[in-house]
Amino acid sequence: MSQHPHRTTRTARTRSRKFSGRCDSCGKSLCSCRAYQYTDESNGAITASAPFLCRDCYEQKYGVRIPTEVDAYKSRLLHTLGRYADHVGGSESDLVIRVMRLIESTD
């Protein structure tokens, strides 16, 4: 028996669950790099017991939108084009702004 039984109880509750290779909600096969798990900064027990979910199930359960790699690329591209439009003037700036609008409107 350990000298501090209250500590063993605490670590047992905060130990992370093992990833099974599937979404816990829909059962779809997942890579560990594509599995999402809710994390609570103030309560380790909530984080430890949170299910591993695929992107769609996570977004549906927690009501958040996870940006995709395409969204991240679009935002970096728009940021770079915006900086370029600020440095150039005249008709070149108008063309860059039109291209930015086109990129924003496409999926």
mmCIF file of N, CA and C in Angstrom, residues 1 3-5 11 16 22 24 34-35 39 44 56 59 63 68 74 77 80 83 87 101-102 104:
data_model
loop_
_atom_site.group_PDB
_atom_site.id
_atom_site.type_symbol
_atom_site.label_atom_id
_atom_site.label_comp_id
_atom_site.label_asym_id
_atom_site.label_seq_id
_atom_site.Cartn_x
_atom_site.Cartn_y
_atom_site.Cartn_z
ATOM 1 N N MET A 1 0.850 -1.177 0.000
ATOM 2 C CA MET A 1 0.000 0.000 0.000
ATOM 3 C C MET A 1 0.896 1.240 0.000
ATOM 4 N N GLN A 3 2.092 5.197 0.542
ATOM 5 C CA GLN A 3 2.033 6.097 1.691
ATOM 6 C C GLN A 3 1.034 7.232 1.469
ATOM 7 N N HIS A 4 0.729 7.538 0.207
ATOM 8 C CA HIS A 4 -0.199 8.619 -0.124
ATOM 9 C C HIS A 4 -1.330 8.066 -1.000
ATOM 10 N N PRO A 5 -2.319 7.424 -0.426
ATOM 11 C CA PRO A 5 -3.374 6.823 -1.252
ATOM 12 C C PRO A 5 -4.199 7.850 -2.027
ATOM 13 N N THR A 11 -4.212 10.226 -9.826
ATOM 14 C CA THR A 11 -3.549 9.890 -11.077
ATOM 15 C C THR A 11 -4.357 8.866 -11.865
ATOM 16 N N SER A 16 -4.816 9.317 -19.338
ATOM 17 C CA SER A 16 -5.492 9.372 -20.631
ATOM 18 C C SER A 16 -5.950 7.995 -21.080
ATOM 19 N N ARG A 22 -10.235 3.999 -33.861
ATOM 20 C CA ARG A 22 -11.569 4.271 -34.423
ATOM 21 C C ARG A 22 -12.199 5.465 -33.717
ATOM 22 N N ASP A 24 -14.922 7.061 -31.570
ATOM 23 C CA ASP A 24 -15.763 6.482 -30.530
ATOM 24 C C ASP A 24 -17.245 6.722 -30.766
ATOM 25 N N ARG A 34 -5.378 12.184 -36.907
ATOM 26 C CA ARG A 34 -6.659 12.760 -37.329
ATOM 27 C C ARG A 34 -7.742 12.616 -36.275
ATOM 28 N N ALA A 35 -7.415 12.104 -35.110
ATOM 29 C CA ALA A 35 -8.387 11.945 -34.028
ATOM 30 C C ALA A 35 -8.394 13.204 -33.171
ATOM 31 N N THR A 39 -10.206 18.771 -24.648
ATOM 32 C CA THR A 39 -9.316 18.999 -23.512
ATOM 33 C C THR A 39 -9.872 20.109 -22.647
ATOM 34 N N GLY A 44 -8.637 17.699 -15.268
ATOM 35 C CA GLY A 44 -7.963 16.607 -15.957
ATOM 36 C C GLY A 44 -8.825 15.382 -16.138
ATOM 37 N N ASP A 56 -15.825 15.202 -38.170
ATOM 38 C CA ASP A 56 -17.260 15.486 -38.288
ATOM 39 C C ASP A 56 -17.987 15.307 -36.961
ATOM 40 N N GLU A 59 -17.002 18.170 -34.496
ATOM 41 C CA GLU A 59 -17.670 19.434 -34.827
ATOM 42 C C GLU A 59 -19.142 19.390 -34.452
ATOM 43 N N GLY A 63 -19.952 21.703 -31.344
ATOM 44 C CA GLY A 63 -20.421 22.918 -32.000
ATOM 45 C C GLY A 63 -19.322 23.880 -32.416
ATOM 46 N N THR A 68 -9.588 23.450 -41.838
ATOM 47 C CA THR A 68 -8.867 22.430 -42.592
ATOM 48 C C THR A 68 -7.535 22.991 -43.063
ATOM 49 N N LYS A 74 -5.569 29.124 -47.461
ATOM 50 C CA LYS A 74 -6.276 30.297 -47.985
ATOM 51 C C LYS A 74 -6.017 31.532 -47.134
ATOM 52 N N LEU A 77 -2.497 32.785 -47.816
ATOM 53 C CA LEU A 77 -2.433 33.385 -49.143
ATOM 54 C C LEU A 77 -3.102 34.752 -49.159
ATOM 55 N N THR A 80 -0.900 37.293 -47.396
ATOM 56 C CA THR A 80 0.240 37.692 -48.226
ATOM 57 C C THR A 80 -0.197 38.622 -49.350
ATOM 58 N N ARG A 83 -0.894 42.100 -47.947
ATOM 59 C CA ARG A 83 0.335 42.875 -47.729
ATOM 60 C C ARG A 83 0.885 43.391 -49.048
ATOM 61 N N HIS A 87 1.482 47.436 -50.555
ATOM 62 C CA HIS A 87 2.756 47.979 -51.033
ATOM 63 C C HIS A 87 2.671 48.543 -52.444
ATOM 64 N N ARG A 101 -10.853 38.594 -53.600
ATOM 65 C CA ARG A 101 -12.298 38.320 -53.521
ATOM 66 C C ARG A 101 -12.657 36.993 -54.155
ATOM 67 N N LEU A 102 -11.995 36.673 -55.274
ATOM 68 C CA LEU A 102 -12.233 35.408 -55.938
ATOM 69 C C LEU A 102 -11.803 34.240 -55.050
ATOM 70 N N GLU A 104 -11.590 34.236 -51.762
ATOM 71 C CA GLU A 104 -12.498 34.168 -50.618
ATOM 72 C C GLU A 104 -13.821 33.488 -50.973
#
